[in-house]
Short mmCIF file of C-alpha atoms in Angstrom, two decimals:
data_model
loop_
_atom_site.label_atom_id
_atom_site.label_comp_id
_atom_site.label_asym_id
_atom_site.label_seq_id
_atom_site.Cartn_x
_atom_site.Cartn_y
_atom_site.Cartn_z
CA MET A 1 50.98 94.43 129.80
CA ASN A 2 47.85 92.45 128.46
CA THR A 3 47.80 90.33 131.97
CA LEU A 4 48.30 93.56 133.98
CA LYS A 5 45.19 95.27 133.05
CA PRO A 6 42.78 92.48 134.35
CA ARG A 7 44.94 92.07 137.23
CA ILE A 8 44.76 95.97 138.31
CA ALA A 9 41.06 95.48 137.59
CA SER A 10 40.88 92.83 140.01
CA LEU A 11 42.96 94.55 142.84
CA LEU A 12 40.57 97.41 142.23
CA HIS A 13 37.65 95.07 142.78
CA GLN A 14 39.03 93.80 146.25
CA LEU A 15 40.00 97.20 147.49
CA ASN A 16 36.42 98.33 146.64
CA GLU A 17 34.91 95.94 148.49
CA ARG A 18 31.97 97.26 150.80
CA VAL A 19 32.88 101.04 149.50
CA PHE A 20 29.70 102.81 148.53
CA GLU A 21 30.16 105.42 145.75
CA LYS A 22 33.84 105.87 146.07
CA GLU A 23 35.33 103.42 143.51
CA HIS A 24 36.55 106.24 141.50
CA ILE A 25 38.26 107.72 144.53
CA VAL A 26 39.98 104.79 145.32
CA ALA A 27 41.12 104.12 141.69
CA LEU A 28 42.46 107.82 141.62
CA ALA A 29 44.34 107.35 144.77
CA LEU A 30 45.89 104.11 143.20
CA LEU A 31 46.55 105.95 140.20
CA SER A 32 48.54 108.92 142.02
CA ALA A 33 50.60 106.50 143.83
CA VAL A 34 51.54 104.53 140.98
CA ALA A 35 52.46 107.70 139.16
CA GLY A 36 54.65 108.83 142.22
CA GLU A 37 52.15 111.84 142.94
CA SER A 38 49.86 112.75 145.68
CA ILE A 39 46.21 113.74 145.76
CA PHE A 40 43.94 115.86 147.77
CA LEU A 41 40.30 115.28 148.82
CA LEU A 42 38.07 117.73 149.68
CA GLY A 43 35.10 117.07 151.33
CA PRO A 44 32.81 117.19 154.63
CA PRO A 45 33.35 114.99 157.60
CA GLY A 46 32.27 111.34 157.48
CA VAL A 47 32.52 110.74 153.72
CA ALA A 48 34.98 107.97 154.18
CA LYS A 49 38.16 110.39 152.77
CA SER A 50 40.16 108.39 155.53
CA MET A 51 39.01 105.14 154.35
CA VAL A 52 40.52 105.77 151.12
CA GLY A 53 43.89 105.80 152.89
CA ARG A 54 43.42 102.69 154.43
CA ARG A 55 42.54 100.81 151.56
CA LEU A 56 45.06 101.88 149.49
CA LYS A 57 48.03 100.72 151.73
CA LEU A 58 46.18 97.16 150.98
CA ALA A 59 47.05 97.72 147.46
CA PHE A 60 51.26 97.34 147.96
CA ARG A 61 52.79 94.15 149.68
CA ASN A 62 54.20 94.74 153.06
CA ALA A 63 53.04 98.04 153.29
CA SER A 64 53.08 100.33 155.94
CA ALA A 65 50.74 103.29 156.78
CA PHE A 66 50.72 106.32 158.69
CA GLU A 67 47.45 108.57 159.29
CA TYR A 68 47.13 111.58 161.46
CA LEU A 69 44.82 114.69 161.90
CA MET A 70 46.51 117.80 161.79
CA SER A 71 45.61 121.06 163.95
CA ARG A 72 47.20 124.14 164.55
CA PHE A 73 49.00 122.79 167.40
CA SER A 74 50.77 119.83 165.72
CA THR A 75 54.49 119.62 166.09
CA PRO A 76 57.02 118.06 163.74
CA ASP A 77 57.63 115.47 166.34
CA GLU A 78 54.03 113.71 166.02
CA ILE A 79 54.63 113.69 162.00
CA PHE A 80 58.12 112.81 161.50
CA GLY A 81 59.11 111.20 165.14
CA PRO A 82 60.73 112.49 168.44
CA VAL A 83 64.25 113.66 168.61
CA SER A 84 66.39 110.78 169.84
CA ILE A 85 67.62 112.03 173.34
CA SER A 86 70.19 109.22 173.56
CA LYS A 87 71.63 110.71 170.25
CA LEU A 88 71.38 114.37 171.28
CA LYS A 89 72.99 113.32 174.55
CA ASP A 90 75.99 110.70 173.85
CA GLU A 91 76.87 111.80 170.38
CA ASP A 92 75.60 115.82 170.42
CA THR A 93 73.66 114.34 167.03
CA TYR A 94 70.08 115.99 166.51
CA GLU A 95 68.17 113.03 164.84
CA ARG A 96 64.61 112.07 165.01
CA MET A 97 63.21 108.46 165.74
CA VAL A 98 61.20 107.96 162.42
CA ASP A 99 60.38 104.58 162.81
CA GLY A 100 56.38 104.24 162.73
CA TYR A 101 55.92 107.80 161.55
CA LEU A 102 55.66 109.39 158.28
CA PRO A 103 59.07 108.79 156.92
CA SER A 104 59.23 105.12 157.29
CA ALA A 105 55.49 104.77 155.64
CA THR A 106 54.51 103.69 152.35
CA ILE A 107 51.19 105.25 152.55
CA ALA A 108 50.59 108.22 154.41
CA PHE A 109 46.95 110.28 155.00
CA LEU A 110 47.01 113.59 156.36
CA ASP A 111 43.71 114.79 157.18
CA GLU A 112 43.17 118.93 157.83
CA ILE A 113 46.35 119.08 155.75
CA TRP A 114 46.11 123.15 155.70
CA LYS A 115 46.30 123.26 159.61
CA ALA A 116 50.01 122.24 159.29
CA GLY A 117 52.57 124.86 160.60
CA PRO A 118 55.38 125.96 158.28
CA ALA A 119 57.85 123.63 159.83
CA ILE A 120 55.72 120.64 158.89
CA GLN A 121 54.62 122.06 155.75
CA ASN A 122 58.50 122.56 154.25
CA ALA A 123 59.32 119.17 155.27
CA LEU A 124 56.62 117.83 153.73
CA LEU A 125 57.34 119.73 150.26
CA THR A 126 60.73 117.90 150.34
CA ILE A 127 59.19 114.62 150.94
CA ILE A 128 56.69 115.16 147.96
CA ASN A 129 59.05 116.63 145.84
CA GLU A 130 62.07 114.45 146.16
CA LYS A 131 61.21 111.70 148.26
CA ILE A 132 63.58 112.66 150.67
CA TYR A 133 63.76 113.40 154.24
CA ARG A 134 66.18 115.44 156.03
CA ASN A 135 67.00 113.80 159.44
CA GLY A 136 69.32 116.15 161.34
CA GLN A 137 72.65 116.00 159.19
CA PHE A 138 71.43 113.09 157.10
CA SER A 139 69.38 112.73 154.16
CA ILE A 140 66.97 109.60 153.83
CA ARG A 141 65.07 108.45 151.05
CA VAL A 142 61.62 107.62 152.23
CA PRO A 143 59.61 104.73 150.88
CA LEU A 144 56.41 106.86 150.74
CA LYS A 145 54.55 105.76 147.48
CA GLY A 146 51.36 107.69 148.26
CA LEU A 147 50.51 110.79 150.22
CA ILE A 148 46.73 111.51 150.44
CA ALA A 149 45.67 114.70 152.37
CA ALA A 150 42.16 115.91 152.91
CA SER A 151 40.42 118.65 154.49
CA ASN A 152 36.92 119.96 154.66
CA GLU A 153 38.12 123.58 153.13
CA LEU A 154 40.60 124.82 150.36
CA PRO A 155 43.80 126.65 151.32
CA ALA A 156 43.09 129.93 152.92
CA GLN A 157 44.83 132.66 150.72
CA GLY A 158 47.76 134.78 151.93
CA GLN A 159 48.77 132.08 154.73
CA GLY A 160 51.88 130.62 152.55
CA LEU A 161 50.15 127.69 151.43
CA GLU A 162 50.38 127.90 147.81
CA ALA A 163 53.29 125.93 147.19
CA LEU A 164 51.76 122.96 149.37
CA TRP A 165 48.67 123.02 147.37
CA ASP A 166 50.48 122.97 144.06
CA ARG A 167 52.10 119.79 144.82
CA PHE A 168 48.73 117.93 144.69
CA LEU A 169 48.23 117.19 140.91
CA LEU A 170 45.10 115.37 141.66
CA ARG A 171 42.29 117.24 143.56
CA CYS A 172 38.94 115.55 143.94
CA LEU A 173 35.50 116.47 145.63
CA VAL A 174 34.38 113.92 147.74
CA GLY A 175 30.60 113.74 148.90
CA GLY A 176 27.86 111.63 150.71
CA ILE A 177 26.21 108.81 148.84
CA GLU A 178 23.68 109.98 146.61
CA ASP A 179 21.89 106.96 145.33
CA MET A 180 19.09 105.56 148.25
CA GLY A 181 19.96 101.94 147.27
CA GLU A 182 23.66 102.67 147.85
CA PHE A 183 22.61 104.31 151.26
CA ASP A 184 20.39 101.61 152.29
CA ARG A 185 23.32 99.21 151.54
CA MET A 186 26.08 101.42 153.79
CA ILE A 187 23.91 101.52 156.75
CA SER A 188 22.69 97.71 156.73
CA SER A 189 26.36 96.84 155.93
CA THR A 190 27.73 95.29 159.72
CA ASP A 191 30.88 94.13 158.47
CA GLU A 192 33.95 97.10 159.18
CA THR A 193 36.95 94.47 158.87
CA GLU A 194 39.25 95.46 155.89
CA PRO A 195 38.91 93.41 152.79
CA VAL A 196 41.55 90.45 152.39
CA VAL A 197 43.47 91.25 149.31
CA ASP A 198 45.12 88.50 147.51
CA GLU A 199 48.96 88.95 147.72
CA SER A 200 49.27 87.81 144.14
CA LEU A 201 47.44 91.15 142.89
CA GLN A 202 49.42 93.46 145.30
CA ILE A 203 52.34 95.38 143.84
CA THR A 204 55.61 94.67 145.05
CA ASP A 205 58.59 96.97 145.41
CA GLU A 206 60.51 95.54 142.59
CA GLU A 207 57.32 95.87 140.05
CA TYR A 208 57.06 99.73 141.37
CA ILE A 209 60.61 100.54 140.62
CA ARG A 210 60.44 98.74 137.30
CA TRP A 211 57.15 100.70 136.40
CA GLU A 212 58.63 103.83 137.30
CA LYS A 213 61.55 103.39 134.40
CA GLU A 214 59.09 102.21 131.96
CA MET A 215 56.83 105.48 132.61
CA ALA A 216 59.71 107.59 132.11
CA ALA A 217 60.30 105.91 128.66
CA ILE A 218 56.73 106.87 127.38
CA LYS A 219 56.68 109.57 124.80
CA ILE A 220 53.89 111.83 125.09
CA HIS A 221 51.96 112.45 121.89
CA TYR A 222 51.72 116.09 120.48
CA SER A 223 47.79 116.09 120.83
CA ILE A 224 48.24 115.43 124.63
CA PHE A 225 50.43 118.60 124.83
CA GLU A 226 47.65 120.97 123.09
CA VAL A 227 45.03 119.61 125.71
CA ILE A 228 47.48 120.65 128.30
CA HIS A 229 47.77 124.00 126.68
CA ALA A 230 44.37 124.44 126.37
CA LEU A 231 43.69 123.91 129.98
CA LYS A 232 46.59 125.96 131.30
CA ASP A 233 45.37 128.78 129.33
#
């Protein structure tokens, strides 16, 4: 544990290379992924919301990412994969080809999340809650560690979005760069490549599983419950 804290600090330092006034958002995204939760980013276009998702992928060894911009016309095929024609034709089985789509991703970034239709929302709820995706007659365990959703608006009331909104325990307001020095550094930066993160700093699947067990054994002090009760009231 004594060596873990400086390692995470070094990991965040590398993840935040050429990041301007978004370091705390990257840190919260990593925290949410390690805790097995999802994070929602609220902010206008052009404030680097999608960049957070791309950087989070680099925190995990051999990670894969899925990124998608939702619209009212988005279909489940575009998010969860197309239906296998051969399975349907030869075996009379309804099954999606999920490789390269959200059910096979380690990190997912879904922009304009509230534009998702009911069919996508319902599948997302199961994935977020239980890390399970029902693919035809089979339920598969998804490798998803972090889901980042973003929008430039809050969910509209009366549209059935309450259940999905409730799943995002971390909700962050993302704005533009305010410090003029940081702004000057951003516009003068010409390097748009992703940073190279040391493999020794990246989180492995074995570590992630071990941390899940260790976190489940943590005892919460009564004072923490008092704060939670105050917030709930």
